[in-house]
XYZ file of N, CA and C in Angstrom:
582
model
N 34.851 -150.368 55.323
C 33.657 -150.738 54.590
C 32.570 -149.666 54.734
N 32.424 -149.089 55.918
C 31.387 -148.085 56.145
C 31.646 -146.836 55.313
N 32.917 -146.436 55.186
C 33.246 -145.241 54.402
C 32.861 -145.427 52.944
N 33.062 -146.611 52.398
C 32.712 -146.882 50.997
C 31.203 -146.751 50.798
N 30.418 -147.246 51.732
C 28.961 -147.148 51.617
C 28.504 -145.704 51.725
N 29.124 -144.935 52.607
C 28.746 -143.541 52.818
C 28.970 -142.718 51.551
N 30.009 -143.048 50.795
C 30.353 -142.273 49.600
C 29.717 -142.809 48.323
N 28.910 -143.851 48.427
C 28.308 -144.403 47.216
C 27.266 -143.439 46.657
N 27.008 -143.573 45.377
C 26.056 -142.707 44.690
C 24.632 -142.928 45.196
N 23.811 -141.911 45.038
C 22.408 -141.983 45.441
C 21.529 -142.379 44.259
N 22.067 -143.113 43.322
C 21.351 -143.464 42.111
C 20.025 -144.136 42.441
N 18.969 -143.596 41.833
C 17.635 -144.164 42.015
C 17.142 -144.676 40.673
N 16.326 -145.701 40.698
C 15.739 -146.210 39.463
C 14.817 -145.152 38.876
N 14.744 -145.128 37.568
C 13.923 -144.138 36.877
C 13.152 -144.859 35.781
N 12.020 -145.412 36.160
C 11.224 -146.184 35.216
C 10.176 -145.339 34.522
N 9.557 -145.911 33.515
C 8.448 -145.276 32.811
C 7.668 -146.359 32.091
N 6.363 -146.296 32.217
C 5.509 -147.285 31.564
C 4.980 -146.719 30.252
N 5.119 -147.485 29.173
C 4.579 -147.042 27.886
C 3.095 -146.739 28.033
N 2.697 -145.649 27.417
C 1.299 -145.245 27.496
C 1.023 -144.231 28.589
N 1.988 -144.019 29.505
C 1.818 -143.030 30.556
C 2.002 -141.641 29.963
N 0.997 -140.758 30.076
C 1.147 -139.435 29.467
C 2.107 -138.537 30.246
N 2.860 -137.752 29.524
C 3.712 -136.715 30.086
C 3.296 -135.424 29.385
N 2.606 -134.557 30.113
C 2.076 -133.341 29.502
C 3.187 -132.306 29.338
N 3.437 -131.874 28.114
C 4.473 -130.859 27.902
C 3.954 -129.465 28.217
N 4.875 -128.542 28.429
C 4.515 -127.139 28.577
C 4.364 -126.682 30.018
N 4.027 -125.393 30.138
C 3.768 -124.783 31.445
C 2.463 -124.005 31.368
N 1.882 -123.757 32.519
C 0.619 -123.023 32.583
C 0.842 -121.527 32.372
N -0.219 -120.778 32.155
C -0.138 -119.421 31.615
C 0.258 -118.321 32.594
N 0.499 -118.633 33.830
C 0.868 -117.598 34.804
C 2.155 -117.997 35.512
N 3.143 -117.100 35.455
C 4.422 -117.282 36.136
C 4.471 -116.264 37.270
N 4.974 -116.676 38.434
C 5.072 -115.776 39.583
C 6.538 -115.432 39.821
N 6.777 -114.188 40.217
C 8.138 -113.765 40.503
C 8.196 -112.839 41.700
N 9.347 -112.821 42.358
C 9.554 -111.925 43.498
C 11.031 -111.550 43.555
N 11.293 -110.361 44.016
C 12.668 -109.903 44.232
C 13.274 -110.785 45.322
N 14.417 -111.392 45.025
C 15.052 -112.297 45.986
C 15.364 -111.653 47.321
N 15.558 -110.329 47.340
C 15.851 -109.654 48.611
C 14.629 -109.602 49.526
N 13.449 -109.904 48.995
C 12.214 -109.909 49.794
C 11.966 -111.270 50.449
N 12.831 -112.242 50.158
C 12.704 -113.564 50.778
C 13.524 -113.575 52.059
N 12.839 -113.684 53.188
C 13.489 -113.686 54.499
C 14.057 -115.069 54.817
N 13.302 -116.097 54.448
C 13.745 -117.477 54.709
C 13.264 -118.365 53.572
N 14.181 -119.194 53.089
C 13.877 -120.120 51.995
C 13.370 -121.449 52.537
N 12.534 -122.149 51.756
C 12.238 -123.543 52.102
C 13.534 -124.349 51.986
N 13.575 -125.496 52.598
C 14.815 -126.273 52.656
C 14.696 -127.560 51.842
N 15.823 -128.259 51.742
C 15.875 -129.555 51.069
C 16.197 -130.646 52.077
N 15.709 -131.823 51.816
C 16.122 -132.996 52.578
C 17.482 -133.421 52.023
N 18.452 -133.605 52.923
C 19.813 -133.946 52.511
C 20.335 -135.146 53.304
N 21.301 -135.825 52.726
C 21.957 -136.910 53.455
C 23.120 -136.335 54.263
N 23.886 -137.196 54.929
C 24.959 -136.724 55.818
C 26.104 -136.039 55.074
N 26.183 -136.220 53.748
C 27.214 -135.555 52.960
C 26.706 -134.255 52.335
N 25.450 -133.911 52.607
C 24.880 -132.676 52.084
C 24.228 -132.810 50.724
N 24.105 -134.026 50.225
C 23.481 -134.239 48.916
C 21.961 -134.185 49.042
N 21.312 -133.522 48.100
C 19.850 -133.425 48.102
C 19.260 -134.791 47.790
N 18.293 -135.220 48.610
C 17.681 -136.536 48.427
C 16.221 -136.459 47.993
N 15.651 -135.258 47.928
C 14.275 -135.095 47.457
C 14.167 -133.796 46.665
N 13.442 -133.842 45.545
C 13.236 -132.658 44.708
C 12.126 -131.766 45.249
N 11.456 -132.200 46.305
C 10.373 -131.407 46.893
C 10.936 -130.589 48.056
N 10.762 -129.275 47.964
C 11.251 -128.381 49.018
C 10.343 -128.486 50.254
N 10.939 -128.321 51.424
C 10.196 -128.379 52.683
C 9.965 -126.967 53.212
N 8.709 -126.667 53.580
C 8.400 -125.378 54.176
C 7.918 -124.359 53.155
N 7.792 -123.122 53.621
C 7.307 -122.011 52.804
C 8.411 -121.000 52.556
N 8.257 -120.226 51.477
C 9.052 -119.020 51.331
C 8.504 -118.030 52.351
N 9.341 -117.592 53.274
C 8.910 -116.568 54.218
C 9.343 -115.228 53.657
N 8.357 -114.330 53.452
C 8.606 -113.058 52.791
C 8.663 -111.909 53.781
N 9.354 -110.845 53.391
C 9.393 -109.627 54.200
C 7.971 -109.085 54.330
N 7.734 -108.333 55.378
C 6.397 -107.803 55.629
C 5.892 -107.019 54.418
N 4.701 -107.369 53.969
C 4.071 -106.692 52.839
C 4.501 -107.192 51.472
N 5.502 -108.058 51.409
C 5.983 -108.563 50.113
C 5.030 -109.622 49.567
N 4.861 -109.622 48.260
C 3.980 -110.588 47.599
C 4.587 -111.002 46.265
N 4.192 -112.180 45.806
C 4.600 -112.667 44.499
C 3.790 -111.919 43.437
N 4.471 -111.355 42.435
C 3.808 -110.724 41.298
C 3.627 -111.780 40.206
N 2.693 -111.570 39.308
C 2.481 -112.544 38.243
C 2.734 -111.934 36.877
N 3.085 -112.805 35.954
C 3.225 -112.442 34.547
C 2.409 -113.457 33.762
N 1.390 -112.981 33.051
C 0.639 -113.857 32.163
C 1.364 -113.935 30.830
N 1.333 -115.108 30.228
C 2.060 -115.313 28.976
C 1.281 -116.261 28.081
N 1.797 -116.485 26.888
C 1.179 -117.393 25.913
C 1.825 -118.772 26.063
N 1.135 -119.725 26.697
C 1.744 -121.032 26.966
C 2.251 -121.756 25.714
N 1.587 -121.554 24.578
C 2.020 -122.237 23.361
C 3.369 -121.751 22.854
N 3.821 -120.593 23.347
C 5.116 -120.058 22.928
C 6.171 -120.189 24.032
N 5.812 -120.797 25.144
C 6.712 -120.883 26.301
C 7.661 -122.074 26.174
N 8.809 -121.927 26.800
C 9.794 -122.992 26.873
C 10.336 -123.034 28.303
N 10.491 -124.240 28.838
C 10.987 -124.427 30.205
C 11.886 -125.644 30.187
N 13.195 -125.448 30.412
C 14.131 -126.559 30.268
C 15.339 -126.392 31.181
N 16.157 -127.434 31.214
C 17.384 -127.371 32.009
C 18.464 -128.199 31.328
N 19.692 -127.937 31.741
C 20.831 -128.729 31.292
C 21.905 -128.649 32.369
N 22.759 -129.648 32.398
C 23.853 -129.609 33.365
C 24.934 -128.665 32.845
N 25.680 -128.131 33.786
C 26.773 -127.213 33.440
C 27.937 -127.450 34.391
N 29.121 -127.038 33.981
C 30.300 -127.164 34.825
C 30.941 -128.531 34.724
N 31.955 -128.726 35.551
C 32.709 -129.975 35.579
C 32.744 -130.522 36.997
N 32.890 -131.868 37.147
C 33.006 -132.434 38.476
C 34.204 -131.852 39.208
N 34.145 -131.608 40.475
C 33.051 -131.923 41.388
C 32.079 -130.762 41.601
N 31.998 -129.852 40.644
C 31.199 -128.638 40.831
C 30.098 -128.490 39.792
N 29.542 -129.587 39.323
C 28.465 -129.499 38.350
C 27.186 -128.982 39.000
N 26.387 -128.316 38.192
C 25.087 -127.820 38.639
C 24.145 -127.829 37.450
N 22.950 -127.307 37.638
C 21.973 -127.214 36.563
C 21.806 -125.761 36.144
N 21.627 -125.551 34.863
C 21.222 -124.245 34.338
C 19.756 -124.411 33.932
N 18.872 -123.739 34.652
C 17.436 -123.825 34.393
C 17.028 -122.565 33.642
N 16.300 -122.754 32.546
C 15.910 -121.639 31.684
C 14.420 -121.693 31.384
N 13.778 -120.542 31.445
C 12.393 -120.407 30.993
C 12.328 -119.217 30.059
N 11.553 -119.369 29.012
C 11.316 -118.255 28.094
C 9.819 -118.146 27.905
N 9.279 -116.979 28.219
C 7.842 -116.765 28.102
C 7.585 -115.543 27.228
N 6.440 -115.545 26.568
C 6.066 -114.435 25.697
C 4.774 -113.820 26.225
N 4.892 -112.605 26.721
C 3.717 -111.839 27.144
C 3.174 -111.128 25.904
N 1.857 -111.173 25.662
C 1.335 -110.607 24.422
C 1.365 -109.084 24.347
N 1.590 -108.390 25.453
C 1.593 -106.938 25.449
C 2.940 -106.344 25.078
N 2.893 -105.133 24.485
C 4.118 -104.407 24.142
C 4.026 -102.952 24.602
N 3.036 -102.629 25.413
C 2.794 -101.252 25.826
C 3.507 -100.857 27.104
N 2.966 -99.829 27.736
C 3.563 -99.238 28.935
C 3.730 -100.254 30.060
N 2.687 -101.052 30.335
C 2.763 -102.009 31.441
C 3.869 -103.034 31.222
N 3.993 -103.518 29.994
C 5.055 -104.490 29.695
C 6.429 -103.851 29.842
N 6.571 -102.625 29.374
C 7.861 -101.927 29.479
C 8.249 -101.718 30.941
N 7.293 -101.329 31.770
C 7.587 -101.088 33.191
C 7.910 -102.392 33.920
N 7.165 -103.454 33.605
C 7.406 -104.739 34.263
C 8.774 -105.297 33.895
N 9.125 -105.238 32.627
C 10.418 -105.794 32.216
C 11.580 -104.944 32.711
N 11.380 -103.627 32.821
C 12.446 -102.766 33.360
C 12.768 -103.144 34.798
N 11.744 -103.557 35.555
C 11.974 -103.918 36.957
C 12.729 -105.239 37.099
N 12.758 -106.058 36.046
C 13.463 -107.342 36.103
C 14.972 -107.195 35.912
N 15.367 -106.122 35.240
C 16.781 -105.967 34.904
C 17.638 -105.668 36.137
N 18.837 -106.193 36.125
C 19.817 -105.931 37.189
C 19.298 -106.270 38.580
N 18.437 -107.252 38.645
C 17.902 -107.664 39.945
C 18.037 -109.177 40.066
N 17.891 -109.681 41.262
C 17.973 -111.116 41.510
C 16.574 -111.621 41.840
N 15.835 -111.969 40.818
C 14.465 -112.427 40.989
C 14.422 -113.936 41.225
N 13.335 -114.384 41.832
C 13.043 -115.807 41.982
C 11.682 -116.019 41.339
N 11.543 -117.106 40.577
C 10.307 -117.349 39.836
C 9.713 -118.703 40.177
N 8.396 -118.791 40.065
C 7.659 -120.040 40.198
C 6.926 -120.283 38.888
N 7.160 -121.428 38.288
C 6.537 -121.816 37.033
C 5.717 -123.066 37.317
N 4.457 -123.074 36.898
C 3.618 -124.245 37.150
C 3.619 -125.149 35.923
N 4.055 -126.396 36.109
C 4.056 -127.329 34.989
C 2.635 -127.848 34.750
N 2.458 -128.629 33.713
C 1.123 -129.087 33.336
C 0.587 -130.182 34.262
N 1.409 -130.671 35.158
C 0.950 -131.631 36.163
C 0.496 -130.905 37.438
N 0.615 -129.561 37.447
C 0.175 -128.767 38.588
C 1.257 -128.454 39.596
N 2.496 -128.890 39.356
C 3.598 -128.634 40.283
C 4.181 -127.242 40.068
N 4.409 -126.518 41.148
C 5.124 -125.249 41.059
C 6.618 -125.549 41.136
N 7.356 -125.142 40.096
C 8.783 -125.398 40.010
C 9.526 -124.083 40.248
N 10.586 -124.128 41.034
C 11.341 -122.928 41.413
C 12.477 -122.687 40.424
N 12.593 -121.434 39.992
C 13.748 -121.005 39.201
C 14.441 -119.927 40.026
N 15.597 -120.258 40.574
C 16.339 -119.359 41.442
C 16.811 -120.111 42.672
N 17.816 -119.555 43.338
C 18.332 -120.223 44.531
C 18.934 -119.204 45.483
N 19.173 -119.655 46.690
C 19.841 -118.805 47.687
C 21.293 -118.532 47.315
N 21.890 -119.453 46.590
C 23.331 -119.417 46.360
C 23.769 -118.610 45.140
N 22.938 -118.569 44.106
C 23.340 -117.936 42.851
C 22.263 -116.960 42.379
N 22.696 -115.871 41.762
C 21.747 -114.890 41.241
C 21.042 -115.433 40.004
N 19.831 -114.958 39.804
C 19.040 -115.297 38.623
C 19.157 -114.150 37.627
N 19.264 -114.484 36.358
C 19.362 -113.476 35.306
C 18.052 -113.441 34.529
N 17.440 -112.274 34.441
C 16.234 -112.093 33.632
C 16.520 -111.051 32.561
N 16.189 -111.388 31.319
C 16.367 -110.459 30.207
C 15.052 -110.392 29.429
N 14.898 -109.332 28.650
C 13.671 -109.222 27.868
C 13.944 -108.609 26.506
N 13.030 -108.875 25.599
C 13.065 -108.260 24.270
C 11.624 -108.022 23.831
N 11.435 -107.001 23.004
C 10.101 -106.652 22.526
C 10.098 -106.721 21.012
N 8.974 -107.195 20.453
C 8.796 -107.226 19.007
C 7.383 -106.729 18.710
N 7.274 -105.603 18.015
C 5.957 -105.065 17.681
C 5.344 -105.733 16.459
N 6.021 -106.696 15.875
C 5.482 -107.413 14.728
C 5.683 -106.657 13.431
N 5.331 -107.301 12.329
C 5.488 -106.702 11.010
C 4.144 -106.643 10.312
N 3.776 -105.462 9.843
C 2.562 -105.299 9.056
C 1.307 -105.720 9.786
N 0.290 -106.017 9.014
C -1.026 -106.320 9.578
C -1.124 -107.712 10.172
N -0.229 -108.614 9.787
C -0.346 -109.995 10.266
C 0.782 -110.427 11.185
N 1.721 -109.526 11.487
C 2.833 -109.877 12.366
C 2.372 -110.051 13.803
N 3.122 -110.822 14.570
C 2.780 -111.078 15.964
C 3.611 -110.184 16.877
N 2.929 -109.471 17.753
C 3.604 -108.603 18.718
C 3.731 -109.327 20.049
N 4.754 -108.966 20.814
C 4.899 -109.557 22.133
C 6.192 -109.157 22.804
N 6.235 -109.385 24.100
C 7.424 -109.133 24.908
C 7.932 -110.472 25.417
N 9.153 -110.817 25.077
C 9.735 -112.092 25.477
C 10.609 -111.879 26.706
N 10.372 -112.684 27.725
C 11.158 -112.639 28.959
C 11.901 -113.964 29.088
N 13.208 -113.883 29.249
C 14.034 -115.072 29.421
C 14.615 -115.068 30.832
N 14.479 -116.196 31.515
C 14.937 -116.350 32.896
C 15.980 -117.468 32.915
N 17.133 -117.208 33.532
C 18.181 -118.219 33.648
C 18.681 -118.274 35.084
N 18.830 -119.477 35.608
C 19.331 -119.628 36.975
C 20.224 -120.847 37.082
N 21.328 -120.701 37.800
C 22.172 -121.840 38.152
C 21.626 -122.409 39.454
N 21.445 -123.738 39.471
C 20.808 -124.367 40.623
C 21.469 -125.698 40.957
N 21.388 -126.036 42.222
C 21.955 -127.295 42.708
C 21.122 -128.495 42.255
N 19.821 -128.286 42.074
C 18.917 -129.347 41.625
C 18.028 -128.765 40.542
N 17.562 -129.609 39.656
C 16.792 -129.191 38.495
C 15.383 -128.721 38.880
N 15.198 -127.391 38.978
C 13.893 -126.770 39.233
C 13.063 -127.549 40.246
N 13.411 -127.453 41.535
C 12.699 -128.224 42.549
C 11.218 -127.859 42.633
N 10.464 -128.741 43.242
C 9.017 -128.568 43.386
C 8.728 -127.868 44.710
N 7.934 -126.803 44.624
C 7.550 -126.032 45.814
C 6.081 -126.304 46.110
N 5.793 -126.798 47.318
C 4.421 -127.132 47.688
C 3.846 -126.168 48.725
N 4.579 -125.132 49.060
C 4.130 -124.197 50.094
C 3.224 -123.097 49.559
N 2.910 -122.157 50.433
C 2.009 -121.058 50.105
C 2.667 -120.058 49.162
N 1.829 -119.446 48.328
C 2.262 -118.392 47.415
C 1.363 -117.192 47.685
N 1.911 -116.174 48.335
C 1.137 -114.987 48.719
C 1.180 -113.996 47.560
N -0.002 -113.680 47.005
C -0.106 -112.773 45.863
C -1.070 -111.640 46.196
N -1.162 -110.650 45.295
C -2.133 -109.562 45.463
C -3.564 -110.080 45.443
N -3.785 -111.206 44.787
C -5.123 -111.802 44.701
C -5.428 -112.742 45.854
N -4.520 -112.854 46.813
C -4.713 -113.764 47.933
C -3.656 -114.862 47.912
N -3.756 -115.771 48.853
C -2.787 -116.852 48.967
C -3.258 -118.043 48.170
N -2.395 -118.543 47.300
C -2.722 -119.739 46.525
C -1.819 -120.881 46.980
N -2.193 -122.071 46.568
C -1.424 -123.280 46.897
C -1.463 -123.601 48.394
N -2.480 -123.066 49.089
C -2.565 -123.246 50.552
C -2.714 -124.701 50.963
N -3.567 -125.431 50.276
C -3.884 -126.789 50.719
C -2.842 -127.807 50.264
N -1.861 -127.340 49.502
C -0.868 -128.283 48.965
C 0.018 -128.867 50.049
N 0.170 -128.180 51.143
C 0.946 -128.746 52.241
C 2.280 -128.086 52.441
N 3.091 -128.703 53.265
C 4.353 -128.124 53.729
C 5.551 -128.858 53.139
N 5.362 -129.617 52.091
C 6.490 -130.367 51.537
C 6.663 -131.674 52.250
N 7.696 -132.399 51.880
C 7.944 -133.725 52.451
C 8.878 -133.603 53.625
């Protein structure tokens, strides 16, 4: 009897009250760092079988000395942030994707996007509820690609599109720890996770 209980699903109720707002979109600044600069990852709360029981990560990203999160400003109205399941049982996971459009097409955009290629970046995207969501994991590499469009004629829209894809064990977990940037540390008072 105990073995049957141990292997039962962790299904949780998922309610919603009509009239409760759900703000779509993401905020205008995305943070990224080279995964090799992460010395220690925040952890997940797990049960005895290793299943994740909370979407909130515990602890901080511990970075190599001098490493900081870089930012990319983008046009939130053109951004997309989504996920879908992939694979087959017993090895299903999530594919988390973000697509952002930076309005620049000049030297700075070219240099920033060149640094994303062929690297394993980790990104933090802030949703409209104020949660920092992680795109990337210790287990799988993250793929970042970019494209540039200088627009057409006098009324065309120019921009650099950055697409981020990551395979993850859980759908873009919430990070409540510190984010060390060139502008200082943000998210300090948010706490250490659950």
